[in-house]
Amino acid sequence: MTTAPLIDARRYRDVIGRFATGVTVVTWDTGSVRRGMTANAVASVSLDPTLVLVCVDRHGAAHAQLATVETFALNVLAEDQLEVSRAFAQPGVDGMLGVPYRSGAHGAPLLRDAVAWLECAVHERLEGGDHTIYLGRVLALDIQRPEVAPLLFYAGAYRRLGAPLE
Ligand SMILES: Cc1cc2nc3c(=O)[nH]c(=O)nc-3n(C[C@H](O)[C@H](O)[C@H](O)COP(=O)(O)O)c2cc1C
């Protein structure tokens, strides 16, 4: 028996979209496919051990590929990487799309022009409804462009960082 959802999906997206986020590209290398996927369902989870999370839609090609990998990277995009975000948000991306990168020490592609990156081991895959929650244990990390502002996402639109409030 299916039950009607209590919360309308569109309304949920509108409301949760008021939680402003940065924008990342999750990257991985299966051995045969090296690619990325734009993601903002990302959070810091734990300091000891150092864990982050990213939620991945179960219905896409990315999900099937990520099921096979042991490492991935989170690349924090800069405000001049709007087109990179758009490119890696296309369904079924095949490859790195000409975006400059290098392979990290643990095998995940690291975007050259990202503000920062975190290379992670898959710590756990947790059931999260129509998404899988990837817990990543941070293996290596760096801030590559400390002077550059991040790309933000809010209410369905890309934004830039405003002035500090204090
Ligand atoms: C700003 C933004 C944030 C996104 N965040 C996520 C996310 O956190 N998790 C996710 O699974 N998809 C997210 N997406 C959608 C994926 O980038 C997109 O569906 C991608 O095409 C999936 O690749 P696939 O079809 O190869 O699985 C986001 C898209 C945009 C534009």
PDB file of N, CA, C and O in Angstrom, residues 78-154:
ATOM      1  N   ALA A  78      34.388  27.870  -6.540  1.00  0.00           N
ATOM      2  CA  ALA A  78      34.592  29.312  -6.429  1.00  0.00           C
ATOM      3  C   ALA A  78      33.506  30.041  -7.219  1.00  0.00           C
ATOM      4  O   ALA A  78      32.845  29.451  -8.087  1.00  0.00           O
ATOM      5  N   GLU A  79      33.331  31.330  -6.923  1.00  0.00           N
ATOM      6  CA  GLU A  79      32.266  32.085  -7.607  1.00  0.00           C
ATOM      7  C   GLU A  79      32.498  32.196  -9.115  1.00  0.00           C
ATOM      8  O   GLU A  79      31.557  32.439  -9.855  1.00  0.00           O
ATOM      9  N   ASP A  80      33.732  31.972  -9.574  1.00  0.00           N
ATOM     10  CA  ASP A  80      33.974  31.992 -11.019  1.00  0.00           C
ATOM     11  C   ASP A  80      33.819  30.601 -11.655  1.00  0.00           C
ATOM     12  O   ASP A  80      34.233  30.390 -12.790  1.00  0.00           O
ATOM     13  N   GLN A  81      33.184  29.672 -10.915  1.00  0.00           N
ATOM     14  CA  GLN A  81      33.001  28.306 -11.449  1.00  0.00           C
ATOM     15  C   GLN A  81      31.526  27.934 -11.645  1.00  0.00           C
ATOM     16  O   GLN A  81      31.167  26.746 -11.597  1.00  0.00           O
ATOM     17  N   LEU A  82      30.708  28.936 -11.912  1.00  0.00           N
ATOM     18  CA  LEU A  82      29.291  28.684 -12.183  1.00  0.00           C
ATOM     19  C   LEU A  82      29.103  27.693 -13.333  1.00  0.00           C
ATOM     20  O   LEU A  82      28.292  26.764 -13.259  1.00  0.00           O
ATOM     21  N   GLU A  83      29.888  27.862 -14.392  1.00  0.00           N
ATOM     22  CA  GLU A  83      29.745  26.964 -15.551  1.00  0.00           C
ATOM     23  C   GLU A  83      30.204  25.546 -15.217  1.00  0.00           C
ATOM     24  O   GLU A  83      29.686  24.577 -15.775  1.00  0.00           O
ATOM     25  N   VAL A  84      31.158  25.436 -14.313  1.00  0.00           N
ATOM     26  CA  VAL A  84      31.610  24.102 -13.867  1.00  0.00           C
ATOM     27  C   VAL A  84      30.470  23.419 -13.121  1.00  0.00           C
ATOM     28  O   VAL A  84      30.185  22.233 -13.325  1.00  0.00           O
ATOM     29  N   SER A  85      29.790  24.181 -12.267  1.00  0.00           N
ATOM     30  CA  SER A  85      28.640  23.633 -11.538  1.00  0.00           C
ATOM     31  C   SER A  85      27.569  23.165 -12.516  1.00  0.00           C
ATOM     32  O   SER A  85      27.044  22.056 -12.387  1.00  0.00           O
ATOM     33  N   ARG A  86      27.255  24.004 -13.484  1.00  0.00           N
ATOM     34  CA  ARG A  86      26.224  23.648 -14.469  1.00  0.00           C
ATOM     35  C   ARG A  86      26.625  22.408 -15.264  1.00  0.00           C
ATOM     36  O   ARG A  86      25.816  21.521 -15.505  1.00  0.00           O
ATOM     37  N   ALA A  87      27.890  22.349 -15.648  1.00  0.00           N
ATOM     38  CA  ALA A  87      28.359  21.242 -16.488  1.00  0.00           C
ATOM     39  C   ALA A  87      28.246  19.914 -15.743  1.00  0.00           C
ATOM     40  O   ALA A  87      27.765  18.909 -16.283  1.00  0.00           O
ATOM     41  N   PHE A  88      28.639  19.910 -14.475  1.00  0.00           N
ATOM     42  CA  PHE A  88      28.620  18.655 -13.715  1.00  0.00           C
ATOM     43  C   PHE A  88      27.239  18.361 -13.129  1.00  0.00           C
ATOM     44  O   PHE A  88      27.071  17.351 -12.435  1.00  0.00           O
ATOM     45  N   ALA A  89      26.260  19.207 -13.400  1.00  0.00           N
ATOM     46  CA  ALA A  89      24.884  18.925 -12.992  1.00  0.00           C
ATOM     47  C   ALA A  89      24.082  18.298 -14.127  1.00  0.00           C
ATOM     48  O   ALA A  89      22.906  18.007 -13.972  1.00  0.00           O
ATOM     49  N   GLN A  90      24.731  18.095 -15.280  1.00  0.00           N
ATOM     50  CA  GLN A  90      24.039  17.418 -16.375  1.00  0.00           C
ATOM     51  C   GLN A  90      23.958  15.931 -16.062  1.00  0.00           C
ATOM     52  O   GLN A  90      24.915  15.360 -15.536  1.00  0.00           O
ATOM     53  N   PRO A  91      22.846  15.289 -16.408  1.00  0.00           N
ATOM     54  CA  PRO A  91      22.736  13.862 -16.128  1.00  0.00           C
ATOM     55  C   PRO A  91      23.734  13.034 -16.938  1.00  0.00           C
ATOM     56  O   PRO A  91      24.014  13.346 -18.098  1.00  0.00           O
ATOM     57  N   GLY A  92      24.280  12.008 -16.291  1.00  0.00           N
ATOM     58  CA  GLY A  92      25.127  11.042 -16.984  1.00  0.00           C
ATOM     59  C   GLY A  92      26.400  11.628 -17.556  1.00  0.00           C
ATOM     60  O   GLY A  92      26.858  11.200 -18.620  1.00  0.00           O
ATOM     61  N   VAL A  93      26.985  12.588 -16.857  1.00  0.00           N
ATOM     62  CA  VAL A  93      28.258  13.157 -17.317  1.00  0.00           C
ATOM     63  C   VAL A  93      29.275  12.021 -17.505  1.00  0.00           C
ATOM     64  O   VAL A  93      29.362  11.111 -16.692  1.00  0.00           O
ATOM     65  N   ASP A  94      30.002  12.109 -18.631  1.00  0.00           N
ATOM     66  CA  ASP A  94      30.957  11.052 -18.938  1.00  0.00           C
ATOM     67  C   ASP A  94      32.341  11.697 -19.055  1.00  0.00           C
ATOM     68  O   ASP A  94      32.683  12.204 -20.098  1.00  0.00           O
ATOM     69  N   GLY A  95      33.090  11.729 -17.971  1.00  0.00           N
ATOM     70  CA  GLY A  95      34.419  12.315 -18.017  1.00  0.00           C
ATOM     71  C   GLY A  95      34.492  13.618 -17.264  1.00  0.00           C
ATOM     72  O   GLY A  95      33.541  14.036 -16.604  1.00  0.00           O
ATOM     73  N   MET A  96      35.629  14.308 -17.393  1.00  0.00           N
ATOM     74  CA  MET A  96      35.888  15.526 -16.612  1.00  0.00           C
ATOM     75  C   MET A  96      35.590  16.795 -17.417  1.00  0.00           C
ATOM     76  O   MET A  96      35.867  17.909 -16.959  1.00  0.00           O
ATOM     77  N   LEU A  97      35.046  16.641 -18.636  1.00  0.00           N
ATOM     78  CA  LEU A  97      34.487  17.773 -19.395  1.00  0.00           C
ATOM     79  C   LEU A  97      35.503  18.876 -19.686  1.00  0.00           C
ATOM     80  O   LEU A  97      35.133  20.038 -19.852  1.00  0.00           O
ATOM     81  N   GLY A  98      36.772  18.517 -19.712  1.00  0.00           N
ATOM     82  CA  GLY A  98      37.797  19.519 -20.000  1.00  0.00           C
ATOM     83  C   GLY A  98      38.104  20.433 -18.835  1.00  0.00           C
ATOM     84  O   GLY A  98      38.887  21.376 -18.986  1.00  0.00           O
ATOM     85  N   VAL A  99      37.485  20.190 -17.684  1.00  0.00           N
ATOM     86  CA  VAL A  99      37.763  21.001 -16.505  1.00  0.00           C
ATOM     87  C   VAL A  99      39.116  20.559 -15.939  1.00  0.00           C
ATOM     88  O   VAL A  99      39.329  19.366 -15.711  1.00  0.00           O
ATOM     89  N   PRO A 100      40.045  21.513 -15.710  1.00  0.00           N
ATOM     90  CA  PRO A 100      41.387  21.121 -15.274  1.00  0.00           C
ATOM     91  C   PRO A 100      41.369  20.437 -13.894  1.00  0.00           C
ATOM     92  O   PRO A 100      40.699  20.915 -12.980  1.00  0.00           O
ATOM     93  N   TYR A 101      42.106  19.347 -13.775  1.00  0.00           N
ATOM     94  CA  TYR A 101      42.165  18.609 -12.513  1.00  0.00           C
ATOM     95  C   TYR A 101      43.465  17.820 -12.457  1.00  0.00           C
ATOM     96  O   TYR A 101      44.172  17.687 -13.453  1.00  0.00           O
ATOM     97  N   ARG A 102      43.753  17.314 -11.273  1.00  0.00           N
ATOM     98  CA  ARG A 102      44.826  16.332 -11.119  1.00  0.00           C
ATOM     99  C   ARG A 102      44.279  15.213 -10.248  1.00  0.00           C
ATOM    100  O   ARG A 102      43.262  15.394  -9.552  1.00  0.00           O
ATOM    101  N   SER A 103      44.932  14.068 -10.271  1.00  0.00           N
ATOM    102  CA  SER A 103      44.500  12.963  -9.418  1.00  0.00           C
ATOM    103  C   SER A 103      45.115  13.131  -8.039  1.00  0.00           C
ATOM    104  O   SER A 103      46.324  13.350  -7.904  1.00  0.00           O
ATOM    105  N   GLY A 104      44.290  13.036  -6.992  1.00  0.00           N
ATOM    106  CA  GLY A 104      44.774  13.137  -5.628  1.00  0.00           C
ATOM    107  C   GLY A 104      45.560  11.907  -5.223  1.00  0.00           C
ATOM    108  O   GLY A 104      45.558  10.889  -5.928  1.00  0.00           O
ATOM    109  N   ALA A 105      46.217  12.008  -4.058  1.00  0.00           N
ATOM    110  CA  ALA A 105      47.048  10.911  -3.563  1.00  0.00           C
ATOM    111  C   ALA A 105      46.241   9.632  -3.365  1.00  0.00           C
ATOM    112  O   ALA A 105      46.783   8.529  -3.401  1.00  0.00           O
ATOM    113  N   HIS A 106      44.921   9.783  -3.176  1.00  0.00           N
ATOM    114  CA  HIS A 106      44.063   8.627  -2.926  1.00  0.00           C
ATOM    115  C   HIS A 106      43.174   8.298  -4.119  1.00  0.00           C
ATOM    116  O   HIS A 106      42.213   7.547  -4.001  1.00  0.00           O
ATOM    117  N   GLY A 107      43.469   8.908  -5.248  1.00  0.00           N
ATOM    118  CA  GLY A 107      42.848   8.493  -6.501  1.00  0.00           C
ATOM    119  C   GLY A 107      41.699   9.339  -7.008  1.00  0.00           C
ATOM    120  O   GLY A 107      41.270   9.171  -8.148  1.00  0.00           O
ATOM    121  N   ALA A 108      41.165  10.240  -6.182  1.00  0.00           N
ATOM    122  CA  ALA A 108      40.012  11.024  -6.648  1.00  0.00           C
ATOM    123  C   ALA A 108      40.486  12.261  -7.419  1.00  0.00           C
ATOM    124  O   ALA A 108      41.488  12.878  -7.043  1.00  0.00           O
ATOM    125  N   PRO A 109      39.773  12.650  -8.464  1.00  0.00           N
ATOM    126  CA  PRO A 109      40.139  13.866  -9.200  1.00  0.00           C
ATOM    127  C   PRO A 109      39.931  15.117  -8.339  1.00  0.00           C
ATOM    128  O   PRO A 109      38.898  15.252  -7.679  1.00  0.00           O
ATOM    129  N   LEU A 110      40.906  16.017  -8.372  1.00  0.00           N
ATOM    130  CA  LEU A 110      40.838  17.273  -7.614  1.00  0.00           C
ATOM    131  C   LEU A 110      40.821  18.417  -8.617  1.00  0.00           C
ATOM    132  O   LEU A 110      41.760  18.565  -9.412  1.00  0.00           O
ATOM    133  N   LEU A 111      39.761  19.217  -8.595  1.00  0.00           N
ATOM    134  CA  LEU A 111      39.626  20.305  -9.571  1.00  0.00           C
ATOM    135  C   LEU A 111      40.638  21.406  -9.268  1.00  0.00           C
ATOM    136  O   LEU A 111      40.716  21.900  -8.140  1.00  0.00           O
ATOM    137  N   ARG A 112      41.372  21.806 -10.278  1.00  0.00           N
ATOM    138  CA  ARG A 112      42.466  22.757 -10.084  1.00  0.00           C
ATOM    139  C   ARG A 112      42.005  24.099  -9.544  1.00  0.00           C
ATOM    140  O   ARG A 112      42.677  24.713  -8.722  1.00  0.00           O
ATOM    141  N   ASP A 113      40.848  24.572  -9.997  1.00  0.00           N
ATOM    142  CA  ASP A 113      40.427  25.928  -9.656  1.00  0.00           C
ATOM    143  C   ASP A 113      39.393  25.997  -8.531  1.00  0.00           C
ATOM    144  O   ASP A 113      38.796  27.050  -8.303  1.00  0.00           O
ATOM    145  N   ALA A 114      39.181  24.861  -7.839  1.00  0.00           N
ATOM    146  CA  ALA A 114      38.263  24.883  -6.697  1.00  0.00           C
ATOM    147  C   ALA A 114      38.887  25.696  -5.565  1.00  0.00           C
ATOM    148  O   ALA A 114      40.111  25.760  -5.428  1.00  0.00           O
ATOM    149  N   VAL A 115      38.036  26.306  -4.733  1.00  0.00           N
ATOM    150  CA  VAL A 115      38.531  27.039  -3.560  1.00  0.00           C
ATOM    151  C   VAL A 115      39.268  26.072  -2.633  1.00  0.00           C
ATOM    152  O   VAL A 115      40.337  26.394  -2.101  1.00  0.00           O
ATOM    153  N   ALA A 116      38.676  24.910  -2.425  1.00  0.00           N
ATOM    154  CA  ALA A 116      39.223  23.936  -1.480  1.00  0.00           C
ATOM    155  C   ALA A 116      38.774  22.543  -1.901  1.00  0.00           C
ATOM    156  O   ALA A 116      37.827  22.398  -2.694  1.00  0.00           O
ATOM    157  N   TRP A 117      39.455  21.526  -1.385  1.00  0.00           N
ATOM    158  CA  TRP A 117      39.021  20.147  -1.655  1.00  0.00           C
ATOM    159  C   TRP A 117      39.281  19.282  -0.432  1.00  0.00           C
ATOM    160  O   TRP A 117      40.138  19.591   0.407  1.00  0.00           O
ATOM    161  N   LEU A 118      38.479  18.212  -0.339  1.00  0.00           N
ATOM    162  CA  LEU A 118      38.670  17.203   0.705  1.00  0.00           C
ATOM    163  C   LEU A 118      38.616  15.844   0.016  1.00  0.00           C
ATOM    164  O   LEU A 118      37.627  15.526  -0.666  1.00  0.00           O
ATOM    165  N   GLU A 119      39.660  15.074   0.151  1.00  0.00           N
ATOM    166  CA  GLU A 119      39.677  13.727  -0.419  1.00  0.00           C
ATOM    167  C   GLU A 119      39.291  12.756   0.695  1.00  0.00           C
ATOM    168  O   GLU A 119      39.840  12.825   1.807  1.00  0.00           O
ATOM    169  N   CYS A 120      38.362  11.866   0.404  1.00  0.00           N
ATOM    170  CA  CYS A 120      37.733  11.054   1.450  1.00  0.00           C
ATOM    171  C   CYS A 120      37.725   9.575   1.095  1.00  0.00           C
ATOM    172  O   CYS A 120      37.582   9.200  -0.074  1.00  0.00           O
ATOM    173  N   ALA A 121      37.810   8.745   2.133  1.00  0.00           N
ATOM    174  CA  ALA A 121      37.522   7.311   1.998  1.00  0.00           C
ATOM    175  C   ALA A 121      36.047   7.119   2.314  1.00  0.00           C
ATOM    176  O   ALA A 121      35.513   7.765   3.223  1.00  0.00           O
ATOM    177  N   VAL A 122      35.385   6.236   1.574  1.00  0.00           N
ATOM    178  CA  VAL A 122      33.980   5.935   1.898  1.00  0.00           C
ATOM    179  C   VAL A 122      33.971   5.226   3.246  1.00  0.00           C
ATOM    180  O   VAL A 122      34.502   4.134   3.400  1.00  0.00           O
ATOM    181  N   HIS A 123      33.391   5.900   4.244  1.00  0.00           N
ATOM    182  CA  HIS A 123      33.360   5.386   5.615  1.00  0.00           C
ATOM    183  C   HIS A 123      32.116   4.526   5.808  1.00  0.00           C
ATOM    184  O   HIS A 123      32.161   3.458   6.406  1.00  0.00           O
ATOM    185  N   GLU A 124      30.998   5.017   5.275  1.00  0.00           N
ATOM    186  CA  GLU A 124      29.744   4.276   5.371  1.00  0.00           C
ATOM    187  C   GLU A 124      28.764   4.797   4.337  1.00  0.00           C
ATOM    188  O   GLU A 124      28.794   5.979   3.994  1.00  0.00           O
ATOM    189  N   ARG A 125      27.922   3.874   3.835  1.00  0.00           N
ATOM    190  CA  ARG A 125      26.810   4.270   2.967  1.00  0.00           C
ATOM    191  C   ARG A 125      25.534   4.017   3.752  1.00  0.00           C
ATOM    192  O   ARG A 125      25.265   2.881   4.137  1.00  0.00           O
ATOM    193  N   LEU A 126      24.768   5.078   3.986  1.00  0.00           N
ATOM    194  CA  LEU A 126      23.569   4.966   4.816  1.00  0.00           C
ATOM    195  C   LEU A 126      22.326   5.193   3.960  1.00  0.00           C
ATOM    196  O   LEU A 126      22.331   6.027   3.046  1.00  0.00           O
ATOM    197  N   GLU A 127      21.283   4.483   4.290  1.00  0.00           N
ATOM    198  CA  GLU A 127      20.015   4.636   3.591  1.00  0.00           C
ATOM    199  C   GLU A 127      19.429   6.006   3.930  1.00  0.00           C
ATOM    200  O   GLU A 127      19.350   6.380   5.109  1.00  0.00           O
ATOM    201  N   GLY A 128      19.055   6.750   2.913  1.00  0.00           N
ATOM    202  CA  GLY A 128      18.472   8.070   3.152  1.00  0.00           C
ATOM    203  C   GLY A 128      17.299   8.303   2.215  1.00  0.00           C
ATOM    204  O   GLY A 128      17.308   9.250   1.431  1.00  0.00           O
ATOM    205  N   GLY A 129      16.303   7.413   2.277  1.00  0.00           N
ATOM    206  CA  GLY A 129      15.133   7.564   1.408  1.00  0.00           C
ATOM    207  C   GLY A 129      15.527   7.385  -0.044  1.00  0.00           C
ATOM    208  O   GLY A 129      16.153   6.383  -0.405  1.00  0.00           O
ATOM    209  N   ASP A 130      15.221   8.352  -0.898  1.00  0.00           N
ATOM    210  CA  ASP A 130      15.572   8.212  -2.318  1.00  0.00           C
ATOM    211  C   ASP A 130      17.019   8.640  -2.596  1.00  0.00           C
ATOM    212  O   ASP A 130      17.454   8.668  -3.744  1.00  0.00           O
ATOM    213  N   HIS A 131      17.760   8.961  -1.552  1.00  0.00           N
ATOM    214  CA  HIS A 131      19.194   9.240  -1.662  1.00  0.00           C
ATOM    215  C   HIS A 131      19.980   8.244  -0.798  1.00  0.00           C
ATOM    216  O   HIS A 131      19.421   7.637   0.125  1.00  0.00           O
ATOM    217  N   THR A 132      21.240   8.072  -1.129  1.00  0.00           N
ATOM    218  CA  THR A 132      22.173   7.362  -0.246  1.00  0.00           C
ATOM    219  C   THR A 132      23.082   8.411   0.383  1.00  0.00           C
ATOM    220  O   THR A 132      23.598   9.285  -0.314  1.00  0.00           O
ATOM    221  N   ILE A 133      23.223   8.323   1.707  1.00  0.00           N
ATOM    222  CA  ILE A 133      24.097   9.252   2.426  1.00  0.00           C
ATOM    223  C   ILE A 133      25.489   8.639   2.444  1.00  0.00           C
ATOM    224  O   ILE A 133      25.700   7.567   3.021  1.00  0.00           O
ATOM    225  N   TYR A 134      26.417   9.318   1.795  1.00  0.00           N
ATOM    226  CA  TYR A 134      27.818   8.885   1.810  1.00  0.00           C
ATOM    227  C   TYR A 134      28.537   9.593   2.947  1.00  0.00           C
ATOM    228  O   TYR A 134      28.644  10.817   2.940  1.00  0.00           O
ATOM    229  N   LEU A 135      29.010   8.810   3.914  1.00  0.00           N
ATOM    230  CA  LEU A 135      29.883   9.377   4.936  1.00  0.00           C
ATOM    231  C   LEU A 135      31.300   9.193   4.439  1.00  0.00           C
ATOM    232  O   LEU A 135      31.713   8.073   4.104  1.00  0.00           O
ATOM    233  N   GLY A 136      32.046  10.286   4.372  1.00  0.00           N
ATOM    234  CA  GLY A 136      33.429  10.228   3.907  1.00  0.00           C
ATOM    235  C   GLY A 136      34.380  10.551   5.037  1.00  0.00           C
ATOM    236  O   GLY A 136      34.189  11.544   5.749  1.00  0.00           O
ATOM    237  N   ARG A 137      35.374   9.709   5.235  1.00  0.00           N
ATOM    238  CA  ARG A 137      36.431   9.989   6.218  1.00  0.00           C
ATOM    239  C   ARG A 137      37.526  10.751   5.503  1.00  0.00           C
ATOM    240  O   ARG A 137      38.074  10.280   4.504  1.00  0.00           O
ATOM    241  N   VAL A 138      37.827  11.941   5.993  1.00  0.00           N
ATOM    242  CA  VAL A 138      38.753  12.821   5.275  1.00  0.00           C
ATOM    243  C   VAL A 138      40.180  12.283   5.369  1.00  0.00           C
ATOM    244  O   VAL A 138      40.691  12.030   6.464  1.00  0.00           O
ATOM    245  N   LEU A 139      40.794  12.094   4.207  1.00  0.00           N
ATOM    246  CA  LEU A 139      42.165  11.569   4.130  1.00  0.00           C
ATOM    247  C   LEU A 139      43.180  12.670   3.855  1.00  0.00           C
ATOM    248  O   LEU A 139      44.330  12.583   4.275  1.00  0.00           O
ATOM    249  N   ALA A 140      42.752  13.676   3.117  1.00  0.00           N
ATOM    250  CA  ALA A 140      43.639  14.784   2.737  1.00  0.00           C
ATOM    251  C   ALA A 140      42.749  15.969   2.388  1.00  0.00           C
ATOM    252  O   ALA A 140      41.588  15.780   2.003  1.00  0.00           O
ATOM    253  N   LEU A 141      43.275  17.166   2.547  1.00  0.00           N
ATOM    254  CA  LEU A 141      42.459  18.361   2.294  1.00  0.00           C
ATOM    255  C   LEU A 141      43.364  19.566   2.081  1.00  0.00           C
ATOM    256  O   LEU A 141      44.509  19.570   2.530  1.00  0.00           O
ATOM    257  N   ASP A 142      42.823  20.551   1.370  1.00  0.00           N
ATOM    258  CA  ASP A 142      43.612  21.765   1.163  1.00  0.00           C
ATOM    259  C   ASP A 142      42.704  22.925   0.751  1.00  0.00           C
ATOM    260  O   ASP A 142      41.623  22.713   0.189  1.00  0.00           O
ATOM    261  N   ILE A 143      43.159  24.129   1.061  1.00  0.00           N
ATOM    262  CA  ILE A 143      42.552  25.353   0.526  1.00  0.00           C
ATOM    263  C   ILE A 143      43.490  25.833  -0.577  1.00  0.00           C
ATOM    264  O   ILE A 143      44.654  26.139  -0.310  1.00  0.00           O
ATOM    265  N   GLN A 144      42.990  25.845  -1.803  1.00  0.00           N
ATOM    266  CA  GLN A 144      43.865  26.178  -2.937  1.00  0.00           C
ATOM    267  C   GLN A 144      43.828  27.655  -3.291  1.00  0.00           C
ATOM    268  O   GLN A 144      44.787  28.190  -3.833  1.00  0.00           O
ATOM    269  N   ARG A 145      42.657  28.292  -3.052  1.00  0.00           N
ATOM    270  CA  ARG A 145      42.482  29.699  -3.465  1.00  0.00           C
ATOM    271  C   ARG A 145      41.879  30.469  -2.291  1.00  0.00           C
ATOM    272  O   ARG A 145      40.689  30.848  -2.324  1.00  0.00           O
ATOM    273  N   PRO A 146      42.666  30.700  -1.251  1.00  0.00           N
ATOM    274  CA  PRO A 146      42.113  31.311  -0.033  1.00  0.00           C
ATOM    275  C   PRO A 146      41.522  32.693  -0.259  1.00  0.00           C
ATOM    276  O   PRO A 146      40.648  33.131   0.496  1.00  0.00           O
ATOM    277  N   GLU A 147      41.961  33.371  -1.293  1.00  0.00           N
ATOM    278  CA  GLU A 147      41.510  34.752  -1.533  1.00  0.00           C
ATOM    279  C   GLU A 147      40.230  34.829  -2.365  1.00  0.00           C
ATOM    280  O   GLU A 147      39.665  35.914  -2.543  1.00  0.00           O
ATOM    281  N   VAL A 148      39.756  33.682  -2.853  1.00  0.00           N
ATOM    282  CA  VAL A 148      38.632  33.688  -3.799  1.00  0.00           C
ATOM    283  C   VAL A 148      37.338  33.329  -3.079  1.00  0.00           C
ATOM    284  O   VAL A 148      37.296  32.421  -2.245  1.00  0.00           O
ATOM    285  N   ALA A 149      36.248  34.038  -3.396  1.00  0.00           N
ATOM    286  CA  ALA A 149      34.944  33.806  -2.769  1.00  0.00           C
ATOM    287  C   ALA A 149      34.313  32.518  -3.305  1.00  0.00           C
ATOM    288  O   ALA A 149      34.527  32.145  -4.463  1.00  0.00           O
ATOM    289  N   PRO A 150      33.514  31.858  -2.471  1.00  0.00           N
ATOM    290  CA  PRO A 150      32.858  30.625  -2.910  1.00  0.00           C
ATOM    291  C   PRO A 150      31.610  30.920  -3.743  1.00  0.00           C
ATOM    292  O   PRO A 150      31.012  31.993  -3.637  1.00  0.00           O
ATOM    293  N   LEU A 151      31.208  29.938  -4.537  1.00  0.00           N
ATOM    294  CA  LEU A 151      29.912  29.961  -5.214  1.00  0.00           C
ATOM    295  C   LEU A 151      28.859  29.500  -4.200  1.00  0.00           C
ATOM    296  O   LEU A 151      29.083  28.532  -3.470  1.00  0.00           O
ATOM    297  N   LEU A 152      27.728  30.208  -4.145  1.00  0.00           N
ATOM    298  CA  LEU A 152      26.655  29.852  -3.216  1.00  0.00           C
ATOM    299  C   LEU A 152      25.394  29.479  -3.986  1.00  0.00           C
ATOM    300  O   LEU A 152      25.228  29.855  -5.157  1.00  0.00           O
ATOM    301  N   PHE A 153      24.501  28.773  -3.306  1.00  0.00           N
ATOM    302  CA  PHE A 153      23.216  28.385  -3.897  1.00  0.00           C
ATOM    303  C   PHE A 153      22.133  28.673  -2.875  1.00  0.00           C
ATOM    304  O   PHE A 153      22.224  28.247  -1.718  1.00  0.00           O
ATOM    305  N   TYR A 154      21.101  29.408  -3.308  1.00  0.00           N
ATOM    306  CA  TYR A 154      20.031  29.812  -2.384  1.00  0.00           C
ATOM    307  C   TYR A 154      18.747  30.023  -3.170  1.00  0.00           C
ATOM    308  O   TYR A 154      18.758  30.701  -4.205  1.00  0.00           O
TER     309      TYR A 154
END
